[in-house]
Coordinates of C-alpha atoms and ligand atoms in Angstrom, one line a residue:
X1 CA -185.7 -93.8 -141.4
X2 CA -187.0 -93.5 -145.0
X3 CA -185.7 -96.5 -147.2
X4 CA -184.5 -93.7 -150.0
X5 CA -182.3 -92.5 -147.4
X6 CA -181.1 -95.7 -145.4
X7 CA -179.3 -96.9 -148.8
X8 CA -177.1 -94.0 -148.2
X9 CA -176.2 -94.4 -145.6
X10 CA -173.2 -97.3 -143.7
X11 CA -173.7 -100.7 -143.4
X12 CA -173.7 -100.3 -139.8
X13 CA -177.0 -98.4 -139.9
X14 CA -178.5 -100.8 -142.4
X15 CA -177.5 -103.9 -140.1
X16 CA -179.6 -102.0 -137.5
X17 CA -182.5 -101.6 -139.7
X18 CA -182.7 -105.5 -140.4
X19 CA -181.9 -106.6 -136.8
X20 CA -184.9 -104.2 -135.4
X21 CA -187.0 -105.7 -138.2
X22 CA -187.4 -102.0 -139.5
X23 CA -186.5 -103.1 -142.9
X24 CA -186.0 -106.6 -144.5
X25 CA -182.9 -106.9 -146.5
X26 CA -185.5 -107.9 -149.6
X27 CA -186.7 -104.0 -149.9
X28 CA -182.9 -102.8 -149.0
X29 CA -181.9 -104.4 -152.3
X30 CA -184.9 -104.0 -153.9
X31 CA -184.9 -100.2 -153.0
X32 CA -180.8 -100.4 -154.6
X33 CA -182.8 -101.2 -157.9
X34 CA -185.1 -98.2 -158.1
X35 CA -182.6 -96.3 -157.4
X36 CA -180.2 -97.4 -160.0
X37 CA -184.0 -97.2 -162.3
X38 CA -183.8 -93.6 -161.0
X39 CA -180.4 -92.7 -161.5
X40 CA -177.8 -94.4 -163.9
X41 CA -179.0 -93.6 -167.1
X42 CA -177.2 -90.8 -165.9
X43 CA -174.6 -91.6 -163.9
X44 CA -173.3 -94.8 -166.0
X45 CA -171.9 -97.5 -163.1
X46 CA -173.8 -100.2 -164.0
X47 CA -172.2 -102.5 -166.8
X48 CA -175.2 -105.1 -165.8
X49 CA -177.5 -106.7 -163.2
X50 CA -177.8 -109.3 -161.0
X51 CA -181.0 -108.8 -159.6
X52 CA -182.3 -112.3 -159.3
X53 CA -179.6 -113.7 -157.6
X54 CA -179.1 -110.9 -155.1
X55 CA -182.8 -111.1 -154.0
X56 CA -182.4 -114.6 -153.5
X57 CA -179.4 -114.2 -150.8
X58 CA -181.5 -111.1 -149.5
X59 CA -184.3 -113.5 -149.3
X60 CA -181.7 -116.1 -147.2
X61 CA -180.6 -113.3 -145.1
X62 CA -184.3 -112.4 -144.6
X63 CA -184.9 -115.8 -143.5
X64 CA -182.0 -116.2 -141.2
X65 CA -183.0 -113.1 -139.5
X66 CA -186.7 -114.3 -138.9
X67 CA -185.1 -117.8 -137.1
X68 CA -182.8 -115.8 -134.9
X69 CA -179.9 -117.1 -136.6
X70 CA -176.2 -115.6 -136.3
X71 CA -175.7 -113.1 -139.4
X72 CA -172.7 -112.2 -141.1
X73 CA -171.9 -108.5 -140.2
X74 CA -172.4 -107.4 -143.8
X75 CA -175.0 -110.0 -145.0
X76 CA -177.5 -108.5 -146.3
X77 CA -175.8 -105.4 -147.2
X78 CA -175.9 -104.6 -150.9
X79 CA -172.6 -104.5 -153.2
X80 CA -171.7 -103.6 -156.2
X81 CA -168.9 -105.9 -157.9
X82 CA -166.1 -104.3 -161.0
X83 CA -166.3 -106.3 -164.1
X84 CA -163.2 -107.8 -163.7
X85 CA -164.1 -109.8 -161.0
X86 CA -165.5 -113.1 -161.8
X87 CA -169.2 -113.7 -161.3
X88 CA -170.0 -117.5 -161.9
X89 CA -172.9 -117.3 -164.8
X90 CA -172.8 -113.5 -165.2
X91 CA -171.3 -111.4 -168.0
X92 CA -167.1 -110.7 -166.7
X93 CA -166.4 -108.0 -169.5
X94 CA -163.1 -105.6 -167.7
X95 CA -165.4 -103.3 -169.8
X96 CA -163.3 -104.4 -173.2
X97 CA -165.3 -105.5 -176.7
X98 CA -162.9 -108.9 -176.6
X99 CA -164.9 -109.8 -173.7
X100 CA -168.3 -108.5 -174.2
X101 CA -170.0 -111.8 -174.5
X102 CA -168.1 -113.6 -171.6
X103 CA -170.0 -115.2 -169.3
X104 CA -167.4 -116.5 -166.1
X105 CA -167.6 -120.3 -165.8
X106 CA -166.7 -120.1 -161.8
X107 CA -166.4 -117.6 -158.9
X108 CA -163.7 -115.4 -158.1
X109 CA -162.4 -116.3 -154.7
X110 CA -163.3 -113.1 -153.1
X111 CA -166.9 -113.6 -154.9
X112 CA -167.3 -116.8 -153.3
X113 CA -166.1 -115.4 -149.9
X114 CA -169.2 -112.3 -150.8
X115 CA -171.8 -115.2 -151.6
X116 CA -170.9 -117.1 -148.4
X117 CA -171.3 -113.8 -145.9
X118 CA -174.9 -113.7 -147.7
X119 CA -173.8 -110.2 -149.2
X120 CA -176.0 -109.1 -151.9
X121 CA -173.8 -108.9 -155.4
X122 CA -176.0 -106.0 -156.8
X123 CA -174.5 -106.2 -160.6
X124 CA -171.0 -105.6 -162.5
X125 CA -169.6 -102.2 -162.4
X126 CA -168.1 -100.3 -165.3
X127 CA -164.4 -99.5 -165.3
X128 CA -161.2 -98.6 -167.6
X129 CA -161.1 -101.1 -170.0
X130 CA -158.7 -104.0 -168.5
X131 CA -158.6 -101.4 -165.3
X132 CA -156.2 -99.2 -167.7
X133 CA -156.7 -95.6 -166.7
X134 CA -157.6 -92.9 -164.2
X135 CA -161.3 -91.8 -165.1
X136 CA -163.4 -94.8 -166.4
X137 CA -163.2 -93.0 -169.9
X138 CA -161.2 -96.1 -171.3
X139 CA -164.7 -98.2 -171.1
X140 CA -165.4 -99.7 -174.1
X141 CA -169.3 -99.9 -172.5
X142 CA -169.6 -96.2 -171.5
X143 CA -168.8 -93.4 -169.6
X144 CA -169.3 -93.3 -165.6
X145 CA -170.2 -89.8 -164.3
X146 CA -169.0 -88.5 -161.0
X147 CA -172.6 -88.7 -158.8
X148 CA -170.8 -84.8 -157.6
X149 CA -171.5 -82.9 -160.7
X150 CA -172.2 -85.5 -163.6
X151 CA -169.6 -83.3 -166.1
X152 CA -166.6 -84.2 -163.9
X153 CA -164.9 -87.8 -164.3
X154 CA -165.5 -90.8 -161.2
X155 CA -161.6 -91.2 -161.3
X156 CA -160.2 -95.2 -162.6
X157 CA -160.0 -97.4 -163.2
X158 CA -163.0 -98.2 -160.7
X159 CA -164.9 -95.5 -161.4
X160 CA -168.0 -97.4 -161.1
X161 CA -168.1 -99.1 -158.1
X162 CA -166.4 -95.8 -156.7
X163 CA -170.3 -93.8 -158.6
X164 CA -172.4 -96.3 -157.6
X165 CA -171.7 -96.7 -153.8
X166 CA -171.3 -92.4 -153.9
X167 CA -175.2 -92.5 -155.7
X168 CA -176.6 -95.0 -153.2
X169 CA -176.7 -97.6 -156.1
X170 CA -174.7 -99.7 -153.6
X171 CA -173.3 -99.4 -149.9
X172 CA -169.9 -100.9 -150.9
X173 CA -168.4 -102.2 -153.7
X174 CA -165.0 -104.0 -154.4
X175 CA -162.4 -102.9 -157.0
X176 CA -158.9 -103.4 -158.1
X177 CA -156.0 -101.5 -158.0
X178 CA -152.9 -101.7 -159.7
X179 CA -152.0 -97.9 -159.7
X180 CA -154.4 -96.2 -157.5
X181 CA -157.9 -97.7 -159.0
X182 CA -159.3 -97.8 -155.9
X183 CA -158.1 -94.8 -154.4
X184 CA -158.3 -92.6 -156.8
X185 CA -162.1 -92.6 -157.3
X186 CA -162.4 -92.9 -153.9
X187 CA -160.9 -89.4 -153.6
X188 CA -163.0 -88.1 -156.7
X189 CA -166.4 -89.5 -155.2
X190 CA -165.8 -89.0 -151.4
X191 CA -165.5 -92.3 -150.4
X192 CA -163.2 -94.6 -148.1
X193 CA -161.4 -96.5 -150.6
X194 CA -158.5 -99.3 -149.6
X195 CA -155.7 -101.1 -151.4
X196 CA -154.6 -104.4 -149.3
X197 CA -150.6 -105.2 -148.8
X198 CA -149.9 -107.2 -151.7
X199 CA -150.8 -110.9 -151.1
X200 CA -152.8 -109.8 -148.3
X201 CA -156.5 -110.7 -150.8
X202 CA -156.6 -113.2 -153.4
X203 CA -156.3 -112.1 -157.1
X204 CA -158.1 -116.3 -158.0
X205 CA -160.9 -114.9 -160.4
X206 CA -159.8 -111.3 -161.2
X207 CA -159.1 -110.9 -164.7
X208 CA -155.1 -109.7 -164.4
X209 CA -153.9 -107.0 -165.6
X210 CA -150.3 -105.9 -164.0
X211 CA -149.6 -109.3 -161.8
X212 CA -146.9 -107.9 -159.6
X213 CA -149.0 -105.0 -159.0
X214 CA -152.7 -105.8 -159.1
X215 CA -154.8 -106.1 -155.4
X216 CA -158.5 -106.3 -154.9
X217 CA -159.5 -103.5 -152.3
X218 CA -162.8 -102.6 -150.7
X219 CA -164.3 -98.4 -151.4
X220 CA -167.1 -98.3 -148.9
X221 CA -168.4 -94.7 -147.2
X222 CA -167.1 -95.3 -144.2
X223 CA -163.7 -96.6 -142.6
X224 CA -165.1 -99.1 -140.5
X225 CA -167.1 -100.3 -143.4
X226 CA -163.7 -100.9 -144.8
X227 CA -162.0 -102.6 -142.0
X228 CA -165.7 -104.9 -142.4
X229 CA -165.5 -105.8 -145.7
X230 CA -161.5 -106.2 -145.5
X231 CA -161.9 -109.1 -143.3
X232 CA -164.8 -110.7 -145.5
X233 CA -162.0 -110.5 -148.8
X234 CA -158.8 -111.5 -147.1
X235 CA -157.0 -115.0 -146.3
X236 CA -154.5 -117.1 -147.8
X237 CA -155.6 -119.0 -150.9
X238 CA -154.5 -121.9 -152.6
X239 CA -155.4 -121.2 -155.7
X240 CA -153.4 -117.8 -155.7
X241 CA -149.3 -118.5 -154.9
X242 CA -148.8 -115.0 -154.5
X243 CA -151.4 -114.7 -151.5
X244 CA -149.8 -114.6 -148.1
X245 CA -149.9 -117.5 -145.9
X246 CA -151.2 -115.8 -143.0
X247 CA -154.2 -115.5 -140.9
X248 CA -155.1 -112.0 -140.9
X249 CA -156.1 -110.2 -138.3
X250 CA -159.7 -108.5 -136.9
X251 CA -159.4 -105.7 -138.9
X252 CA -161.8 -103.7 -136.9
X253 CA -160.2 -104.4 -133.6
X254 CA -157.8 -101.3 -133.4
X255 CA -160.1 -98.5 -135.3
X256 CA -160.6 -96.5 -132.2
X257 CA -157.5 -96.4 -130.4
X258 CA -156.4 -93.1 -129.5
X259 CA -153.4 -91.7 -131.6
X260 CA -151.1 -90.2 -129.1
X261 CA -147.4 -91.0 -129.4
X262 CA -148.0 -92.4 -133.1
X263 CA -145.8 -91.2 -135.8
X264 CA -147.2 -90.0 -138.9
X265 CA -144.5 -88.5 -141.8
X266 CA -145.9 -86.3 -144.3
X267 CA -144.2 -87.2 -148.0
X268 CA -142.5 -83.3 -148.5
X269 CA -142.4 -84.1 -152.2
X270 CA -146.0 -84.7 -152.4
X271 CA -147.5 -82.1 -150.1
X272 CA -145.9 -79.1 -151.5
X273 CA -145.3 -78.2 -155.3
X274 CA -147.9 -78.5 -157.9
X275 CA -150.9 -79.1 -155.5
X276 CA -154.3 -77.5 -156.1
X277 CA -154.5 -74.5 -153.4
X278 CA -157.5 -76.5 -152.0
X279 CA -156.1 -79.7 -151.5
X280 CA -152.7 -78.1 -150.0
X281 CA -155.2 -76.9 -147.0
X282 CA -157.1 -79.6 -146.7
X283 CA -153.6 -81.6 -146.2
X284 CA -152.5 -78.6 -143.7
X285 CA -155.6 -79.2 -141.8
X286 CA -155.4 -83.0 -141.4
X287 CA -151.9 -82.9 -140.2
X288 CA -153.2 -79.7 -137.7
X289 CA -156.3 -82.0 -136.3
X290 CA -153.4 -85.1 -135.9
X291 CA -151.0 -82.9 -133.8
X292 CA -154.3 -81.8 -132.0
X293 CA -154.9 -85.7 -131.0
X294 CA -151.3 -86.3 -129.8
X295 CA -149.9 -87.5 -133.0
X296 CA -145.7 -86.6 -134.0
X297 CA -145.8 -85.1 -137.0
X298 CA -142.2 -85.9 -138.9
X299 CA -141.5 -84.8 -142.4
X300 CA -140.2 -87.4 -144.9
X301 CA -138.5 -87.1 -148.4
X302 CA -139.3 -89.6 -150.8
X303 CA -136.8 -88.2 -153.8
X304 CA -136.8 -90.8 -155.6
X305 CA -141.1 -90.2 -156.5
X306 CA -140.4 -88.5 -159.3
X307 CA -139.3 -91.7 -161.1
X308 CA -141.9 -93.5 -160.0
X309 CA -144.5 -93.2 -163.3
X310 CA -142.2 -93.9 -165.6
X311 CA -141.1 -97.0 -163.5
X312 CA -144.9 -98.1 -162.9
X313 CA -145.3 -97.4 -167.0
X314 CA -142.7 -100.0 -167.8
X315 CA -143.4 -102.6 -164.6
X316 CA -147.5 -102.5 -165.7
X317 CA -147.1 -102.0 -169.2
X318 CA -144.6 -104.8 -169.5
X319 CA -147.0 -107.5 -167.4
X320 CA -149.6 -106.6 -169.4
X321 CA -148.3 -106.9 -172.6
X322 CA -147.9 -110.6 -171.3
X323 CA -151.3 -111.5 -169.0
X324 CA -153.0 -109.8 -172.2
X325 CA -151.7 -112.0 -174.9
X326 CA -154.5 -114.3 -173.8
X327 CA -156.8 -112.4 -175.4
X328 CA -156.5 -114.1 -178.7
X329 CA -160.1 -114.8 -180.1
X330 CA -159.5 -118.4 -179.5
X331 CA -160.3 -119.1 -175.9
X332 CA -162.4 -115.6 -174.7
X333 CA -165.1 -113.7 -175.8
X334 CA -164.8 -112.1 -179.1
X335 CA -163.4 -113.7 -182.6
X336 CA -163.3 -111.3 -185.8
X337 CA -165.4 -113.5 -188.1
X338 CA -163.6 -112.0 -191.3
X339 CA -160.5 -113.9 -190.9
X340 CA -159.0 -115.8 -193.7
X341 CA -156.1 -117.5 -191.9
X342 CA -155.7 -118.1 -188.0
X343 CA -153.1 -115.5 -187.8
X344 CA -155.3 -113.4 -189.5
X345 CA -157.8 -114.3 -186.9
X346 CA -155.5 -113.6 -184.0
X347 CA -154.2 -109.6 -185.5
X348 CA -158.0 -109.0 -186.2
X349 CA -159.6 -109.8 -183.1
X350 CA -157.1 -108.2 -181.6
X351 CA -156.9 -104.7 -183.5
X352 CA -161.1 -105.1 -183.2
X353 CA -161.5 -106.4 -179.6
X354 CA -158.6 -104.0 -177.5
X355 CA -159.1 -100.2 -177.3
X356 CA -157.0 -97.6 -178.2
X357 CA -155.8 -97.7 -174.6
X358 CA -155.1 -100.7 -174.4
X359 CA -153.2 -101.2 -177.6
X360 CA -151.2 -98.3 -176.3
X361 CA -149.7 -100.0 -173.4
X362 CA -149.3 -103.4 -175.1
X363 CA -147.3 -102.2 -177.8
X364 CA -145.3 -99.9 -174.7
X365 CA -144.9 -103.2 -173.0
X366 CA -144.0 -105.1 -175.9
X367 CA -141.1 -102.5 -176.4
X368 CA -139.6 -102.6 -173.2
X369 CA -139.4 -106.4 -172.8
X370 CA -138.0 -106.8 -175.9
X371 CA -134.1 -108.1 -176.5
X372 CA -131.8 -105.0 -177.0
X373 CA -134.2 -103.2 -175.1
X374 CA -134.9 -105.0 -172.2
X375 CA -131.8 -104.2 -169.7
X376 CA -132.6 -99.9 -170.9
X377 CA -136.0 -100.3 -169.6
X378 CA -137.5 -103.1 -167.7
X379 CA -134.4 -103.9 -165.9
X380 CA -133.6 -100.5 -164.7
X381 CA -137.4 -100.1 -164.1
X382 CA -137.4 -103.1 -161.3
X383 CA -134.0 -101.4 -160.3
X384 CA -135.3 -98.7 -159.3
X385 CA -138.6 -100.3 -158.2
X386 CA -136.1 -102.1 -155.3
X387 CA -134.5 -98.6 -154.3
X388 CA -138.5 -97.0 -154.1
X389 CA -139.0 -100.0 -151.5
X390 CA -136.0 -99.0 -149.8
X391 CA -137.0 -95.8 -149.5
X392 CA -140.2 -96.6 -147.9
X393 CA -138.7 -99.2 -145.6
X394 CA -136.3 -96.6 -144.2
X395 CA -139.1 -93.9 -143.6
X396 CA -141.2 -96.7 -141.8
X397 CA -138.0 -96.8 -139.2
X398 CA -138.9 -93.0 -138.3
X399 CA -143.0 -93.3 -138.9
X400 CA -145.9 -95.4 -138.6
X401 CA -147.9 -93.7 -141.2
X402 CA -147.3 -91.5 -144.1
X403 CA -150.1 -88.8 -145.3
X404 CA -150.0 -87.3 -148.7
X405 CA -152.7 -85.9 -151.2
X406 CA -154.2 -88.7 -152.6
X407 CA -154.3 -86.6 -156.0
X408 CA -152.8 -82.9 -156.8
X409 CA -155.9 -82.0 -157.4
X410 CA -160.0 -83.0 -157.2
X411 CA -162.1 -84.9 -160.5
X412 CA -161.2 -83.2 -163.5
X413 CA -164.1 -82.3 -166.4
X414 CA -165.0 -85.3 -168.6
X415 CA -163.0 -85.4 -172.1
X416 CA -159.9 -82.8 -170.3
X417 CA -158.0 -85.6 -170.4
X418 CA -158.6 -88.3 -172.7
X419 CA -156.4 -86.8 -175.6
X420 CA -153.4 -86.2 -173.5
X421 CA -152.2 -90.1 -172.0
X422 CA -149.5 -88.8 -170.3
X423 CA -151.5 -85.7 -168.1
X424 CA -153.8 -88.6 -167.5
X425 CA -150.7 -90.6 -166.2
X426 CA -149.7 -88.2 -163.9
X427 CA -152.5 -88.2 -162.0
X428 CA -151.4 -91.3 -160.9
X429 CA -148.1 -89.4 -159.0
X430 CA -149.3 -90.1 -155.7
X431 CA -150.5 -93.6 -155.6
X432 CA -148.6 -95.6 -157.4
X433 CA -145.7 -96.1 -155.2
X434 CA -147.6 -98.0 -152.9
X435 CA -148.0 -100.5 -155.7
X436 CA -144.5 -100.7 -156.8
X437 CA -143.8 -101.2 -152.8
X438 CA -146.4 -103.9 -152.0
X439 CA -147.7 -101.1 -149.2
X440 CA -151.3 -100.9 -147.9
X441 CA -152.8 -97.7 -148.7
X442 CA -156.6 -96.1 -148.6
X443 CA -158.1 -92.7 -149.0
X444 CA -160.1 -91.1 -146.8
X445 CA -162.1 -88.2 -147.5
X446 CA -161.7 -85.2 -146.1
X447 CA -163.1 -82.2 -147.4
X448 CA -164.7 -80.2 -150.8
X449 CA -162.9 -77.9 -152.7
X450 CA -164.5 -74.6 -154.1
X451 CA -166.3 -76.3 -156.4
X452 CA -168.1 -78.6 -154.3
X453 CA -165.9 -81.6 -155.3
X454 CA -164.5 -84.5 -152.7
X455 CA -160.6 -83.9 -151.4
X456 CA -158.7 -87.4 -150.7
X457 CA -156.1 -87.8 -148.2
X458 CA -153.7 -90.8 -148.5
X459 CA -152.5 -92.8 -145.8
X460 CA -150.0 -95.3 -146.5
X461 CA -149.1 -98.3 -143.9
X462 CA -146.1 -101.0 -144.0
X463 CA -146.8 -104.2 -145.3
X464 CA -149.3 -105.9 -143.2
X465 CA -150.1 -103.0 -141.0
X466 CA -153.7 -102.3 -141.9
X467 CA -155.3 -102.4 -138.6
X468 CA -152.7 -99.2 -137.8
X469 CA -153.5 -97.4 -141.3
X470 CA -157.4 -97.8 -140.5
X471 CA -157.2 -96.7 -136.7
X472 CA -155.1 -93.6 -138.3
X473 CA -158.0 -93.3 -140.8
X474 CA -160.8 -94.1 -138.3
X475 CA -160.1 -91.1 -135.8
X476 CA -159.3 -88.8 -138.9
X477 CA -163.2 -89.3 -140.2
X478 CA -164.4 -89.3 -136.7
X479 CA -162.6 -85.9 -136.7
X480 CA -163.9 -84.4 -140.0
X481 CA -167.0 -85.7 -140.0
X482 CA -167.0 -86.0 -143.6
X483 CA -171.1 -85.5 -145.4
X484 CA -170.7 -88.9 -147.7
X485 CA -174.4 -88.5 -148.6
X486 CA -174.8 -85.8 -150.4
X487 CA -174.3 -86.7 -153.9
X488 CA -177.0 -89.0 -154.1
X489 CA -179.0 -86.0 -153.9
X490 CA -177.6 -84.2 -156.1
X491 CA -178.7 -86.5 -159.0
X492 CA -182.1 -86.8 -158.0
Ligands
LIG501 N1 -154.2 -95.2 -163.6 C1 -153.3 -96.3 -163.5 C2 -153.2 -97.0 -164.9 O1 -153.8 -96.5 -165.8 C3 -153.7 -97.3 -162.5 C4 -154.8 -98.2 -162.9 C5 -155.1 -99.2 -161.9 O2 -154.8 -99.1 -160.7 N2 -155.7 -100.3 -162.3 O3 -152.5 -97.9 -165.1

């Protein structure tokens, strides 16, 4: 196979190119670089580049291969990392101005767990500034284009690593996601994209911005890709309380299993008002092709959804206000140099470093915690938070799996949104439940609309039960067959 087109394609078929010797993992990355040359002036993913260290673990991997040695399965395949995950001696930015010049004195756990598989970390990916937002138009670098059709958004807040694995600038990437960052863009770019149970990866290293909320999450173009890279990232950690002491499990090992007798609830508030016509069939058709493997389809109501934004709009807002209060122009990055005293220093790196966004949700978070208006907002916010987690613990009595849109509707036009915060919000409708309830969750694609643009599907697991959601996913894709590779040549 032509190198152009083997960087398109899963790390399963580039791990057979390198084994038979067809390709060393040197030209694999090296052929990632041309064609992020080639393409992203255009497309945007690419805050900045790590070339010479990726060629050096491609050149360990290369080595490793020509002594026989045992590889990693995903060594040598090329990643691309979002720049809010530490990369020791590489620019960390969350795509903000306070933290342009920051160079990351140490590695992010799950950056040392890439470097020690020999996966080559291809360069920092552009995102929402501080991973605030649902289309990557919040960067304080640039915008990302959707690799689809380059006037439509990527989705966010990882809307680059979600561009550059859809453009063959990378065959997997890792983001974050606090709301639906990962799955969100997944669903706008066609890609398999994977929130963890809470705990489940360690947050050591990633620059925080809803603590109670935030996991790091695999988008790859393939499920088992997923399941591959999962079991790189996850593992208790000492240096992150809040990572489960557990040993996780192969997360490969139950991807093919057949599906009869499995339970799978579709969330009735999700799948029927307010969808694009589109995405309502492609939801009818999924549930169609899971009776047709044996599945029990159950419908569930989830009434309380319709609290759920303006419960994750407190929770996030809230914790950021706080893990951003760091930002100070003292220890990071930027310092306004026209500052007279040090509190003057402080408001005018701050009003200068944070966008607009940003400053938005600090000043919402700052509100809500606030005495007098605490118990109105953030308390009843984690009230209802507990009774959205009930909800969910009480469907997973009747189901295994729950299957929603993963958005109403497919990547919106670039600059539809960004005067409107709250129709950008509610984009979010879907997703962010799993969040507030700790819940593994991924999107799989399965389907264009009219247009031509990717149509998510959401599955949604109980804590700890990602082998299930990713056999559930697995036979889905085996059953749509899904083209991932066409956008990357759509931009050529
Ligand atoms: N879109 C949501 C927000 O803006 C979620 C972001 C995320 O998951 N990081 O907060």
């Amino acid at each position: 196979m032509d190198i152009r087109e083997l960087i398109t394609k899963s790390s399963k078929e580039q791990r057979k190119a390198l084994l038979n010797k067809e390709v060393s993992a040197v030209e694999l990355t090296e052929a990632v670089y041309n064609k992020i040359e080639e393409v992203d002036e255009k497309i945007g993913a690419y805050n900045s580049l790590t070339k010479e260290f990726a060629l050096e673990t491609a050149k360990t991997v290369d080595e490793k291969i020509k002594n026989g040695e045992e590889l990693a399965p995903l060594a040598g395949i090329p990643l691309a990392l979002k720049d809010n995950i530490n990369l020791k001696s590489s620019y960390t930015t969350a795509s903000s101005k306070i933290l342009a010049n920051f160079v990351s004195p140490y590695d992010a756990t799950v950056t040392e767990k890439l470097k020690s598989n020999l996966i080559p970390i291809i360069g920092k990916v552009n995102m929402d500034e501080f991973a605030m937002g649902s289309s990557t138009e919040n960067s304080a670098t640039k915008i990302t284009r959707n690799p689809w059709n380059l006037n439509k958004v990527p989705g966010g807040s990882s809307g680059g690593s979600a561009a550059a694995v859809a453009a063959g600038e990378a065959t997997v990437a890792l983001g974050s996601d606090t709301g639906g960052s990962i799955r969100l863009p997944a669903s706008y770019c066609g890609l398999v994209g994977l929130k963890p149970t809470y705990g489940r990866v360690s947050r050591y290293g990633l620059i925080a911005f809803a603590s109670s909320l935030d996991q790091i999450g695999p988008i790859t173009r393939t499920v088992e890709d997923s399941a591959l890279l999962l079991n790189v990232i996850a593992g208790h950690d000492e240096k992150d309380s809040t990572s489960l002491n557990q040993t996780p499990p192969d997360f490969t090992k139950d991807l093919k299993n057949d599906l009869k007798g499995i339970k799978i609830g579709y969330i009735k508030e999700l799948c029927s008002d307010g969808l694009a016509p589109d995405v309502a069939d492609a939801v009818q058709k999924a549930i169609s092709t899971y009776k047709s493997m044996g599945a029990e389809i159950i419908e569930i109501s989830l009434p309380l959804i319709k609290y759920s934004i303006a419960v994750y709009y407190i929770v996030a807002t809230a914790e950021a206000s706080s893990n951003l209060a760091r930002f100070d122009g003292v220890k990071y990055g930027y310092r306004a140099k026209d500052a007279e005293t040090l509190y003057d220093m402080y408001v005018k790196t701050r009003a200068q470093g944070f966008g607009d966004e940003v400053k938005r949700r600090i000043m919402l978070g700052t509100y809500a915690l606030s005495s007098g208006y605490y118990d109105a907002y953030y308390k009843k916010a984690q009230q209802l938070r507990r009774l959205v987690k009930n909800d969910f613990d009480n469907a997973f009595k009747k189901v295994d799996v729950l299957i929603s849109p993963t958005c109403p509707h497919t990547a919106f036009d670039i600059g539809s949104k960004v005067e409107d915060p709250l129709s950008m919000y509610l984009t979010d409708i879907a997703t962010i439940t799993a969040n507030l309830a700790g819940l593994p969750a991924m999107n799989i694609p399965v389907g264009l609309d009219k247009d031509g643009m990717p149509i998510g599907l959401q599955l949604q697991a109980d804590c700890l039960n990602e082998t299930k959601l990713l056999n559930v996913a697995f036979k889905l894709e085996e059953a749509v067959q899904f083209n991932y590779s066409i956008p990357s040549m759509a931009v050529v």
